[in-house]
Coordinates of C-alpha atoms in Angstrom, one line a residue:
S1 CA -88.2 -86.0 -20.0
Y2 CA -86.9 -85.8 -23.7
D3 CA -83.6 -86.8 -25.0
S4 CA -81.8 -84.2 -27.1
G5 CA -82.7 -84.0 -30.9
D6 CA -79.1 -85.3 -31.5
E7 CA -80.0 -88.8 -30.2
E8 CA -77.8 -91.9 -30.0
P9 CA -77.6 -93.5 -33.4
T10 CA -79.3 -96.6 -32.0
S11 CA -82.6 -94.9 -30.9
Q12 CA -82.7 -93.1 -34.2
S13 CA -82.3 -96.3 -36.2
D14 CA -85.2 -97.7 -34.3
R15 CA -87.5 -94.8 -35.5
S16 CA -86.2 -95.3 -39.1
E17 CA -87.1 -98.9 -38.8
L18 CA -90.7 -98.1 -37.5
Q19 CA -91.2 -95.7 -40.5
G20 CA -89.8 -98.3 -43.0
T21 CA -92.1 -101.0 -41.5
L22 CA -95.2 -98.7 -41.8
K23 CA -94.4 -98.1 -45.5
L24 CA -93.8 -101.8 -46.2
L25 CA -97.2 -102.5 -44.5
V26 CA -99.0 -100.0 -46.7
S27 CA -97.3 -101.4 -49.8
K28 CA -98.4 -105.0 -48.9
L29 CA -102.0 -103.9 -48.2
D30 CA -102.0 -102.2 -51.6
D31 CA -101.1 -105.5 -53.1
L32 CA -103.9 -107.3 -51.2
S33 CA -106.5 -104.7 -52.4
T34 CA -105.4 -105.4 -55.9
C35 CA -105.9 -109.2 -55.3
N36 CA -109.3 -108.2 -53.9
D37 CA -110.4 -106.5 -57.1
L38 CA -109.0 -109.5 -59.2
I39 CA -110.8 -112.2 -57.2
A40 CA -114.1 -110.1 -57.4
K41 CA -113.8 -109.9 -61.3
H42 CA -112.8 -113.5 -61.8
G43 CA -115.5 -114.7 -59.3
A44 CA -118.2 -113.0 -61.3
A45 CA -116.9 -114.5 -64.7
L46 CA -116.9 -117.8 -63.1
Q47 CA -120.5 -117.4 -61.7
R48 CA -121.6 -116.2 -65.2
S49 CA -120.0 -119.3 -67.0
L50 CA -121.7 -121.5 -64.5
T51 CA -125.0 -120.0 -65.1
E52 CA -124.7 -120.4 -68.8
L53 CA -123.7 -124.1 -68.3
E54 CA -126.9 -124.6 -66.4
G55 CA -129.0 -123.3 -69.2
L56 CA -127.6 -125.8 -71.8
K57 CA -129.3 -129.2 -72.5
V58 CA -127.4 -131.9 -70.5
T59 CA -128.1 -135.2 -68.9
I60 CA -129.4 -135.3 -65.4
E61 CA -126.1 -136.6 -64.0
G62 CA -124.3 -133.7 -65.6
G63 CA -126.9 -131.2 -64.4
E64 CA -126.4 -132.4 -60.8
K65 CA -122.5 -131.9 -61.1
I66 CA -122.9 -128.5 -62.5
K67 CA -125.2 -127.7 -59.7
A68 CA -122.6 -129.1 -57.1
V69 CA -119.9 -126.9 -58.9
N70 CA -122.2 -123.8 -58.6
E71 CA -122.7 -124.2 -54.9
R72 CA -119.1 -124.7 -54.4
A73 CA -118.4 -121.4 -56.5
T74 CA -120.9 -119.5 -54.4
L75 CA -119.2 -120.7 -51.2
F76 CA -115.9 -119.6 -52.5
R77 CA -117.3 -116.2 -53.4
I78 CA -118.8 -115.9 -49.9
T79 CA -115.6 -116.9 -48.2
S80 CA -113.4 -114.6 -50.4
N81 CA -115.7 -111.7 -49.7
A82 CA -115.4 -112.4 -45.9
M83 CA -111.6 -112.5 -46.2
I84 CA -111.6 -109.2 -48.3
N85 CA -113.9 -107.5 -45.8
A86 CA -111.6 -108.6 -43.0
C87 CA -108.4 -107.4 -44.9
R88 CA -110.2 -104.0 -45.6
D89 CA -110.9 -103.7 -41.9
F90 CA -107.3 -104.5 -41.0
L91 CA -106.1 -101.9 -43.8
D92 CA -108.3 -99.1 -42.3
L93 CA -107.1 -100.1 -38.8
A94 CA -103.5 -100.0 -39.8
E95 CA -103.8 -96.8 -41.7
T96 CA -105.5 -95.2 -38.7
H97 CA -102.7 -96.4 -36.3
S98 CA -100.1 -95.3 -38.8
R99 CA -101.5 -91.8 -38.8
R100 CA -101.7 -91.8 -35.2
W101 CA -98.2 -93.1 -34.6
Q102 CA -96.8 -90.5 -37.1
R103 CA -98.6 -87.8 -35.4
A104 CA -97.2 -89.0 -31.9
L105 CA -93.8 -89.0 -33.4
Q106 CA -94.1 -85.5 -35.0
Y107 CA -95.4 -84.2 -31.6
E108 CA -92.5 -85.8 -29.7
R109 CA -90.0 -84.3 -32.2
E110 CA -91.6 -80.8 -31.9
Q111 CA -91.6 -81.0 -28.1
R112 CA -87.9 -82.0 -28.0
T113 CA -87.0 -79.3 -30.4
H114 CA -88.9 -76.8 -28.2
L115 CA -87.2 -78.1 -25.1
E116 CA -83.8 -77.7 -26.6
E117 CA -84.5 -74.2 -27.8
T118 CA -85.9 -73.2 -24.4
I119 CA -82.7 -74.6 -22.7
E120 CA -80.5 -72.8 -24.9
Q121 CA -82.3 -69.6 -24.6
L122 CA -82.5 -70.0 -20.9
A123 CA -78.7 -70.6 -20.8
K124 CA -77.9 -67.4 -22.8
Q125 CA -80.3 -65.2 -20.7
H126 CA -78.9 -66.6 -17.4
N127 CA -75.4 -65.9 -18.8
S128 CA -76.3 -62.3 -19.8
L129 CA -77.9 -61.5 -16.4
E130 CA -74.9 -62.9 -14.5
R131 CA -72.6 -60.8 -16.8
A132 CA -74.7 -57.7 -16.3
W133 CA -74.8 -58.2 -12.7
R134 CA -70.9 -58.6 -12.5
E135 CA -70.4 -55.5 -14.6
A136 CA -72.8 -53.4 -12.7
P137 CA -70.2 -52.1 -9.9
T138 CA -67.4 -51.5 -12.5
L139 CA -69.0 -49.2 -14.9
A140 CA -65.8 -47.1 -15.0
S141 CA -64.0 -49.9 -16.7
R142 CA -66.9 -50.6 -19.2
G143 CA -65.4 -49.1 -22.3
E144 CA -62.9 -51.7 -23.2
R145 CA -65.0 -54.7 -21.7
S146 CA -68.2 -53.8 -23.7
N147 CA -66.3 -54.2 -27.0
K148 CA -65.2 -57.7 -25.9
E149 CA -68.6 -58.6 -24.8
E150 CA -70.2 -57.3 -28.1
A151 CA -67.8 -59.5 -30.0
S152 CA -68.7 -62.5 -27.8
D153 CA -72.5 -61.8 -28.3
E154 CA -71.9 -61.8 -32.1
D155 CA -69.8 -65.0 -31.8
E156 CA -72.6 -66.8 -30.0
D157 CA -74.8 -66.7 -33.0
T158 CA -72.1 -67.9 -35.5
E159 CA -72.5 -71.4 -36.7
Y160 CA -69.8 -73.5 -38.1
F161 CA -70.4 -75.8 -41.1
D162 CA -67.9 -78.1 -42.9
A163 CA -67.7 -77.4 -46.6
M164 CA -68.5 -80.9 -47.7
E165 CA -71.0 -80.3 -50.6
D166 CA -68.2 -80.6 -53.4
S167 CA -67.0 -84.1 -52.2
P168 CA -66.8 -86.3 -55.2
A169 CA -69.7 -88.7 -55.4
F170 CA -68.8 -92.2 -56.6
I171 CA -69.8 -95.9 -57.0
T172 CA -67.4 -98.8 -56.8
V173 CA -67.8 -102.2 -58.7
T174 CA -65.5 -105.1 -57.7
A175 CA -64.1 -106.9 -60.7
S176 CA -64.3 -110.6 -61.0
E177 CA -61.7 -112.9 -59.5
S178 CA -60.2 -113.8 -62.7
S179 CA -59.0 -110.3 -63.5
Q180 CA -57.4 -109.6 -60.0
H181 CA -53.9 -109.1 -59.1
R182 CA -52.2 -108.0 -55.9
S183 CA -53.3 -104.5 -55.2
M184 CA -50.2 -103.7 -52.8
S185 CA -46.7 -104.4 -54.1
P186 CA -44.4 -106.8 -52.1
S187 CA -42.5 -103.9 -50.8
C188 CA -45.3 -102.7 -48.6
N189 CA -45.6 -106.1 -47.0
D190 CA -45.0 -106.2 -43.3
V191 CA -41.4 -107.3 -42.7
S192 CA -42.0 -108.2 -39.2
G193 CA -43.0 -104.9 -37.8
K194 CA -42.5 -106.1 -34.4
E195 CA -38.9 -107.4 -34.6
L196 CA -37.9 -105.4 -31.5
Q197 CA -39.8 -106.9 -28.6
P198 CA -40.7 -104.7 -25.6
R199 CA -37.9 -104.7 -23.0
R200 CA -40.1 -103.6 -20.2
E201 CA -43.5 -104.4 -19.0
R202 CA -45.9 -101.6 -19.2
R203 CA -49.0 -101.3 -17.1
T204 CA -52.2 -102.7 -18.2
R205 CA -54.8 -100.9 -16.0
V206 CA -55.4 -97.8 -14.0
P207 CA -57.5 -97.4 -10.8
D208 CA -61.2 -97.6 -11.7
K209 CA -63.1 -94.3 -12.2
P210 CA -65.0 -93.4 -9.0
N211 CA -68.7 -92.8 -9.2
Y212 CA -69.1 -89.1 -8.4
S213 CA -72.1 -87.2 -9.3
L214 CA -72.0 -83.5 -10.5
N215 CA -74.6 -81.0 -11.4
L216 CA -73.4 -80.4 -15.0
W217 CA -75.9 -77.6 -15.6
S218 CA -74.2 -75.4 -12.8
I219 CA -71.1 -75.5 -14.6
M220 CA -72.2 -75.3 -18.3
K221 CA -74.9 -72.5 -18.0
N222 CA -71.9 -70.1 -17.9
C223 CA -70.3 -71.5 -21.0
I224 CA -72.6 -70.7 -23.9
G225 CA -70.8 -69.2 -26.7
K226 CA -67.3 -69.3 -24.8
E227 CA -64.0 -70.7 -25.6
L228 CA -63.9 -73.8 -23.6
S229 CA -60.3 -73.5 -22.7
K230 CA -61.1 -70.4 -20.8
I231 CA -63.5 -72.0 -18.4
P232 CA -62.4 -73.4 -15.1
M233 CA -63.8 -77.0 -14.9
P234 CA -63.6 -79.4 -11.9
V235 CA -61.8 -82.7 -12.7
N236 CA -65.1 -84.5 -12.6
F237 CA -65.3 -83.8 -16.4
N238 CA -61.9 -84.8 -17.0
E239 CA -60.0 -88.1 -17.8
P240 CA -56.5 -88.4 -16.1
L241 CA -54.5 -87.4 -19.2
S242 CA -53.3 -84.1 -20.5
M243 CA -54.0 -82.7 -24.0
L244 CA -50.3 -83.5 -24.8
Q245 CA -50.8 -87.0 -23.9
R246 CA -54.0 -87.2 -26.1
L247 CA -52.0 -85.8 -29.0
T248 CA -49.4 -88.3 -28.5
E249 CA -52.1 -91.1 -28.8
D250 CA -52.1 -90.3 -32.6
L251 CA -49.1 -92.6 -32.7
E252 CA -51.0 -95.8 -31.6
Y253 CA -50.8 -97.1 -35.1
H254 CA -47.3 -96.0 -35.8
E255 CA -46.7 -99.4 -37.6
L256 CA -48.7 -98.0 -40.5
L257 CA -45.8 -95.4 -41.0
D258 CA -43.3 -97.9 -40.6
K259 CA -44.9 -100.0 -43.3
A260 CA -45.4 -96.9 -45.4
A261 CA -41.6 -96.1 -45.2
R262 CA -40.9 -99.5 -46.9
C263 CA -43.3 -98.7 -49.9
E264 CA -41.7 -98.2 -53.3
S265 CA -44.9 -96.9 -54.8
S266 CA -45.9 -93.5 -53.5
L267 CA -49.5 -94.0 -54.3
E268 CA -49.5 -97.1 -52.1
Q269 CA -47.6 -95.1 -49.5
M270 CA -50.5 -92.5 -49.7
C271 CA -53.0 -95.2 -48.8
L272 CA -51.2 -96.1 -45.7
V273 CA -50.8 -92.4 -44.6
A274 CA -54.5 -91.8 -45.1
A275 CA -55.2 -94.9 -43.1
F276 CA -52.9 -93.4 -40.4
S277 CA -54.8 -90.1 -40.5
V278 CA -58.0 -91.9 -40.0
S279 CA -56.8 -94.2 -37.2
S280 CA -56.1 -91.3 -34.9
Y281 CA -59.9 -90.9 -34.3
S282 CA -60.5 -94.6 -33.3
T283 CA -59.7 -93.8 -29.7
T284 CA -62.3 -90.9 -29.4
V285 CA -65.5 -93.0 -30.0
H286 CA -66.2 -93.7 -26.3
R287 CA -63.9 -90.9 -24.9
T288 CA -66.4 -88.2 -23.9
A289 CA -64.3 -86.8 -20.9
K290 CA -62.1 -84.0 -21.7
P291 CA -58.2 -84.0 -21.2
F292 CA -56.4 -81.6 -18.8
N293 CA -55.4 -78.3 -20.3
P294 CA -51.7 -78.3 -20.2
L295 CA -50.0 -75.5 -18.3
L296 CA -47.8 -73.1 -20.2
G297 CA -44.3 -74.9 -20.6
E298 CA -45.8 -78.5 -19.7
T299 CA -44.1 -81.1 -21.8
Y300 CA -44.8 -84.7 -22.5
E301 CA -42.2 -87.3 -23.9
L302 CA -42.9 -90.8 -25.1
D303 CA -39.7 -92.7 -25.7
R304 CA -40.3 -95.9 -27.5
L305 CA -37.0 -96.1 -29.2
E306 CA -36.1 -99.6 -27.9
E307 CA -39.5 -101.1 -28.5
F308 CA -40.9 -99.4 -31.7
G309 CA -38.0 -97.2 -32.8
Y310 CA -39.4 -93.8 -32.2
R311 CA -39.2 -90.8 -29.8
S312 CA -42.1 -88.3 -29.3
L313 CA -42.0 -85.0 -27.7
C314 CA -45.0 -82.4 -27.0
E315 CA -44.7 -78.9 -25.4
Q316 CA -47.5 -76.4 -24.5
V317 CA -46.2 -73.4 -26.5
S318 CA -48.9 -71.0 -25.9
H319 CA -51.8 -70.8 -23.3
H320 CA -54.4 -68.3 -24.8
P321 CA -55.1 -69.7 -27.4
P322 CA -54.0 -73.1 -26.3
A323 CA -51.3 -74.5 -28.7
A324 CA -49.2 -77.5 -28.5
A325 CA -46.2 -78.4 -30.6
H326 CA -45.4 -82.1 -31.3
H327 CA -42.3 -83.8 -32.9
V328 CA -41.7 -87.5 -33.5
I329 CA -38.7 -89.0 -35.1
S330 CA -38.4 -92.7 -36.1
Q331 CA -35.5 -94.8 -36.8
R332 CA -37.7 -96.8 -39.2
G333 CA -37.7 -93.9 -41.7
W334 CA -40.1 -91.2 -40.9
T335 CA -40.4 -87.9 -39.1
L336 CA -43.8 -86.4 -38.0
W337 CA -44.4 -82.9 -36.7
Q338 CA -47.5 -80.6 -35.9
E339 CA -48.7 -77.5 -33.9
I340 CA -52.3 -77.9 -33.0
T341 CA -54.5 -75.1 -31.6
I342 CA -57.8 -76.3 -30.2
A343 CA -60.8 -74.0 -31.0
S344 CA -63.9 -75.1 -29.2
K345 CA -67.3 -73.6 -28.8
F346 CA -70.1 -74.8 -26.6
R347 CA -73.5 -74.3 -28.3
G348 CA -76.0 -75.2 -25.8
K349 CA -76.8 -78.7 -27.4
Y350 CA -73.5 -79.5 -28.6
L351 CA -69.7 -78.8 -28.4
S352 CA -67.8 -78.3 -31.4
I353 CA -64.0 -79.1 -31.3
M354 CA -61.9 -77.6 -34.1
P355 CA -58.3 -78.6 -34.3
L356 CA -56.3 -75.9 -36.3
G357 CA -52.9 -76.4 -37.7
A358 CA -51.2 -78.6 -40.3
I359 CA -49.6 -82.1 -39.7
H360 CA -46.4 -82.8 -41.6
L361 CA -45.0 -86.2 -42.3
Q362 CA -41.8 -86.8 -44.2
F363 CA -40.2 -90.0 -45.2
H364 CA -36.4 -90.1 -45.0
S365 CA -35.4 -92.2 -48.0
S366 CA -37.9 -91.0 -50.7
G367 CA -38.2 -87.4 -49.4
N368 CA -41.9 -87.7 -49.7
H369 CA -43.6 -85.0 -47.7
Y370 CA -47.2 -85.3 -46.8
V371 CA -49.3 -82.5 -45.2
W372 CA -53.0 -82.6 -43.9
R373 CA -55.3 -81.2 -41.3
K374 CA -57.6 -82.6 -38.7
V375 CA -61.6 -82.7 -39.0
T376 CA -64.2 -81.1 -36.6
S377 CA -65.2 -83.3 -33.6
T378 CA -68.7 -82.8 -32.2
V379 CA -69.8 -83.9 -28.7
H380 CA -73.7 -84.2 -28.7
N381 CA -76.2 -84.3 -25.9
I382 CA -74.2 -81.9 -23.7
I383 CA -77.3 -81.1 -21.5
V384 CA -79.7 -84.0 -21.9
G385 CA -79.3 -87.6 -22.9
K386 CA -76.1 -89.7 -23.2
L387 CA -73.0 -88.1 -24.7
W388 CA -71.8 -89.2 -28.1
I389 CA -69.2 -88.1 -30.4
D390 CA -69.1 -87.7 -34.2
Q391 CA -66.4 -86.6 -36.6
S392 CA -67.2 -84.7 -39.8
G393 CA -65.5 -82.9 -42.6
D394 CA -63.1 -83.5 -45.4
I395 CA -59.4 -84.2 -45.1
E396 CA -57.0 -83.4 -48.1
I397 CA -53.6 -85.2 -47.8
V398 CA -51.1 -83.7 -50.3
N399 CA -47.7 -85.3 -51.0
H400 CA -45.8 -82.1 -51.9
R401 CA -42.9 -83.9 -53.6
T402 CA -45.1 -85.7 -56.1
K403 CA -48.2 -83.5 -56.1
E404 CA -50.4 -86.7 -55.5
A405 CA -53.3 -86.1 -53.3
C406 CA -56.0 -88.0 -51.2
Q407 CA -59.5 -86.7 -50.6
L408 CA -61.1 -88.1 -47.5
K409 CA -64.6 -87.6 -46.5
F410 CA -66.0 -88.1 -42.9
S411 CA -69.6 -88.3 -43.3
P412 CA -71.5 -86.9 -40.3
Y413 CA -74.2 -89.0 -38.7
S414 CA -77.6 -88.5 -40.2
Y415 CA -80.9 -89.6 -38.9
F416 CA -82.2 -90.3 -42.5
S417 CA -79.0 -91.7 -43.9
R418 CA -78.9 -95.4 -44.9
D419 CA -75.0 -95.5 -44.7
V420 CA -73.2 -97.1 -41.7
P421 CA -72.5 -94.7 -38.9
R422 CA -68.9 -93.1 -38.9
K423 CA -68.3 -93.8 -42.5
V424 CA -65.0 -92.6 -44.3
T425 CA -64.5 -92.7 -48.0
G426 CA -61.7 -91.3 -50.0
V427 CA -60.0 -91.4 -53.5
V428 CA -56.2 -91.3 -54.1
A429 CA -55.2 -89.6 -57.3
D430 CA -52.0 -88.9 -59.0
S431 CA -50.5 -85.4 -59.9
S432 CA -52.9 -85.3 -63.1
G433 CA -55.9 -85.8 -61.0
Q434 CA -56.5 -89.5 -62.2
A435 CA -57.8 -91.7 -59.5
H436 CA -55.8 -94.9 -58.5
Y437 CA -57.3 -96.1 -55.2
I438 CA -60.6 -96.1 -53.5
L439 CA -60.4 -96.0 -49.7
S440 CA -63.5 -97.0 -47.5
G441 CA -64.2 -97.9 -43.9
T442 CA -65.2 -96.3 -40.6
W443 CA -63.0 -94.1 -38.4
D444 CA -63.8 -96.3 -35.3
D445 CA -62.9 -99.7 -36.9
K446 CA -61.0 -100.2 -40.1
M447 CA -60.1 -98.8 -43.4
E448 CA -59.6 -100.7 -46.7
S449 CA -58.0 -99.9 -50.1
A450 CA -59.2 -101.0 -53.5
K451 CA -57.1 -100.5 -56.8
I452 CA -59.1 -98.9 -59.6
L453 CA -59.0 -100.8 -62.8
Q454 CA -61.1 -98.4 -64.9
S455 CA -63.6 -95.6 -64.3
S456 CA -66.6 -94.1 -66.2
R457 CA -69.0 -91.3 -65.7
G458 CA -72.4 -92.5 -64.4
G459 CA -75.7 -90.8 -64.5
S460 CA -76.7 -88.3 -62.0
G461 CA -77.5 -89.4 -58.5
S462 CA -80.4 -88.5 -56.2
E463 CA -79.0 -85.1 -55.4
G464 CA -78.4 -84.2 -59.2
K465 CA -74.7 -84.9 -59.0
Q466 CA -72.9 -86.9 -61.6
K467 CA -71.5 -90.0 -60.1
T468 CA -68.2 -91.8 -61.3
V469 CA -68.4 -95.5 -61.4
Y470 CA -65.0 -97.2 -60.5
Q471 CA -64.4 -100.8 -61.3
T472 CA -61.9 -102.1 -58.6
L473 CA -60.1 -105.2 -57.4
S474 CA -61.2 -106.7 -54.2
P475 CA -60.4 -104.3 -51.2
K476 CA -57.3 -104.9 -49.0
L477 CA -57.4 -104.2 -45.3
L478 CA -55.0 -101.2 -44.4
W479 CA -55.7 -100.7 -40.8
K480 CA -58.0 -102.5 -38.1
K481 CA -58.6 -101.0 -34.7
Y482 CA -57.3 -103.0 -31.7
P483 CA -59.8 -104.2 -29.2
L484 CA -60.2 -102.3 -26.0
P485 CA -58.5 -103.8 -22.9
E486 CA -60.8 -105.8 -20.5
N487 CA -62.7 -103.5 -18.0
A488 CA -62.1 -100.5 -20.3
E489 CA -65.6 -99.0 -19.4
N490 CA -64.5 -98.5 -15.8
M491 CA -61.0 -97.1 -16.9
Y492 CA -62.2 -94.1 -18.9
Y493 CA -62.3 -96.4 -22.0
F494 CA -58.6 -96.0 -22.4
S495 CA -56.9 -98.1 -25.1
S496 CA -53.8 -100.2 -24.3
L497 CA -51.5 -97.3 -25.2
A498 CA -53.5 -94.8 -23.3
L499 CA -53.2 -96.9 -20.2
T500 CA -49.3 -96.5 -20.3
L501 CA -49.2 -92.8 -21.1
N502 CA -49.5 -91.5 -17.4
E503 CA -47.3 -94.4 -16.0
P504 CA -44.5 -92.9 -13.8
E505 CA -41.1 -93.0 -15.4
E506 CA -37.6 -92.1 -14.3
G507 CA -35.6 -89.4 -15.8
V508 CA -38.3 -87.3 -17.6
A509 CA -38.2 -83.5 -17.5
V510 CA -39.6 -81.8 -14.4
T511 CA -42.3 -80.3 -16.7
D512 CA -43.6 -83.6 -17.8
S513 CA -47.4 -84.3 -17.5
R514 CA -46.7 -87.5 -15.6
L515 CA -45.5 -85.2 -12.7
R516 CA -48.6 -83.0 -12.7
P517 CA -50.0 -83.4 -9.2
D518 CA -53.7 -82.6 -9.9
Q519 CA -53.9 -85.3 -12.8
R520 CA -52.0 -87.8 -10.6
L521 CA -54.5 -87.4 -7.8
M522 CA -57.4 -87.7 -10.2
E523 CA -56.0 -91.0 -11.6
D524 CA -55.5 -92.3 -8.0
G525 CA -59.5 -91.5 -7.5
R526 CA -58.8 -88.6 -4.9
W527 CA -60.9 -86.2 -6.8
D528 CA -61.6 -83.6 -4.0
E529 CA -57.8 -83.2 -3.5
A530 CA -57.3 -83.1 -7.3
N531 CA -59.8 -80.3 -7.6
A532 CA -57.9 -78.3 -4.9
E533 CA -54.7 -78.9 -6.5
K534 CA -55.9 -78.0 -10.0
Q535 CA -57.1 -74.5 -8.5
R536 CA -53.6 -74.0 -6.9
L537 CA -51.8 -74.7 -10.2
E538 CA -54.0 -72.4 -12.2
E539 CA -53.6 -69.6 -9.7
K540 CA -49.9 -70.1 -9.9
Q541 CA -49.9 -69.9 -13.6
R542 CA -52.2 -66.7 -13.5
A543 CA -49.7 -65.1 -11.0
V544 CA -46.8 -65.8 -13.4
R545 CA -48.6 -64.2 -16.2
R546 CA -49.6 -61.1 -14.3
R547 CA -45.8 -60.7 -13.5
R548 CA -44.8 -61.1 -17.2
E549 CA -47.5 -58.4 -18.0
A550 CA -46.2 -56.0 -15.4
E551 CA -42.6 -56.6 -16.7
A552 CA -43.8 -56.0 -20.3
S553 CA -45.6 -52.8 -19.3
E554 CA -42.6 -51.5 -17.4
A555 CA -40.2 -52.3 -20.3
L556 CA -42.6 -50.4 -22.6
D557 CA -42.6 -47.2 -20.2
E558 CA -38.8 -47.4 -20.3
G559 CA -38.7 -47.8 -24.0
R560 CA -37.0 -51.2 -23.7
E561 CA -37.3 -54.3 -25.9
Y562 CA -39.2 -57.0 -23.8
E563 CA -39.0 -60.7 -25.1
G564 CA -42.3 -62.4 -24.1
Y565 CA -42.5 -66.2 -23.2
Q566 CA -40.4 -68.4 -25.2
P567 CA -40.8 -72.3 -25.3
L568 CA -37.9 -74.3 -24.3
W569 CA -37.7 -76.9 -27.1
F570 CA -39.6 -75.5 -30.0
H571 CA -39.1 -72.2 -31.8
Q572 CA -41.3 -70.4 -34.5
K573 CA -40.4 -71.0 -38.1
R574 CA -42.2 -70.1 -41.4
D575 CA -43.0 -73.4 -43.3
L576 CA -42.0 -73.2 -47.0
L577 CA -44.8 -75.5 -48.1
T578 CA -47.8 -74.1 -46.4
G579 CA -46.5 -70.5 -45.8
E580 CA -47.6 -70.7 -42.3
T581 CA -45.5 -69.8 -39.3
S582 CA -45.5 -72.6 -36.6
F583 CA -43.6 -74.0 -33.8
V584 CA -41.0 -76.6 -34.8
Y585 CA -38.5 -78.7 -32.7
K586 CA -35.2 -76.9 -32.3
G587 CA -33.5 -79.9 -30.7
G588 CA -31.8 -80.3 -27.2
Y589 CA -34.3 -82.2 -25.3
W590 CA -33.0 -85.7 -25.5
E591 CA -29.4 -84.5 -24.9
T592 CA -30.6 -82.8 -21.8
K593 CA -32.4 -86.0 -20.8
E594 CA -29.1 -87.9 -21.2
S595 CA -27.2 -85.4 -18.9
Q596 CA -30.3 -85.0 -16.6
D597 CA -29.6 -81.4 -16.2
W598 CA -33.2 -80.0 -16.0
N599 CA -32.2 -76.5 -14.6
I600 CA -33.4 -74.6 -17.4
C601 CA -37.0 -75.8 -17.1
P602 CA -39.5 -73.5 -15.3
D603 CA -41.2 -74.4 -12.2
I604 CA -44.7 -74.9 -13.1
F605 CA -46.0 -77.5 -10.8

């Protein structure tokens, strides 16, 4: 069988290396052919010179020496001709095999592409047949449904592309050591970021993932073109964390914000905020399993006030579309909040995950207010081959107080690119658009910043774009990924923080993800029981939704106002900066935790 066209980067680099080797070989053989012509030319000239010498009147001894030299030249010519003929044979053989290899490679690519298209077409046809079969007995209700299906069919052919063509192209040149100064002011230096030591031991492992097999195709064939959150999935595809806990993982490198809060320069602060925005993707590189879809009203708290000075709360505020609101406040000088709606589409060969919504970050002392959005995540090789994840798109981070901005570009993996995989580049500019820092790194490892000394317009690049050349100081490390814990490959590739997220805790809300039974059973390795419990919870949620719909319909008939579902800890508010309406924290959770009066919480588990 053939792997998917979106192969793992390793196998693609092997192909690229093979092509490069063949090109180099042809180049070297061209050099050899040139040498061949030169040897033939100079050999003939030498032979003529020796013949002319023999014709001159010389002593007998001199004649014998000339004769000996002539014989040696003849031997040299014969040997050279033999070598050249052998080289020519080698060249012919190499060219023949090169063409054969390239034909085989092209054939393999075409076969793989054909196989992928066939699989995708088969999936769509199977989906259409099943849909037609399900609709056949209920033709009476066809009117409304057909409209939805037409919209869905149209949606299947819609492709999503990130607008990255206008990203600035630039080249950086590091200045000599003599002209260097410190690029970060002392105000940003880490003043013992871990001055508060953890007061309790957190767990460092979860039970190993069981080795259950499952027919992926039996599930995914019904998913083509559909919203992934609407598809009932067995826990076999999950990891034992909810989407609320995954959202909380953004705080793994919270110390970057602690450090940024101490910066006097807003441009240096922007560099650290940019590194923080990139660091949230570092946990995804091996995490191909999906988190549990939270139930409506489900919450998740992460109270790290004693250890790290912050408290985090998430709540699932909408089920269709699935949306989660998140609020974090830190005693170290910052507040972060976001409402994220996950839009996802399965396309047969890959899965696109598009987080919608703005992330807000405000620093208490300066009032600097940063806003940015997440990039698109793509899971490749859904049907055939090994799953791998890529991040692609642009992030614009804006400081709304100073109007300074940072443009970050996440380069998508490309078979033909010479760049390092998972590359991220960026430019930090002031309110007038003048660049001050260059950011570079990868989203799975580290980010660095380099202060710009001067810039100049360079010539056009290979794509016709004019490139800017920046002369910079040596880059300074902003962020470096922590190594994964030992045995991580058997523990869902969880980071040290992720291992602690589902650890049972006293005093949390009765709606907390840690108390979700199907997720707990899955973590314990009891997957069959987890699947049964997951079905029970989802049916319970559907029953509550049907009851709400009935109440709304009854209120409409009676001409009464009906207030739909309202989240407990968040309420909708229009943001003055973005103009968007989103759910923000209204307060009360931590006070309720203090009193342990959870009576207002819904019974969702």
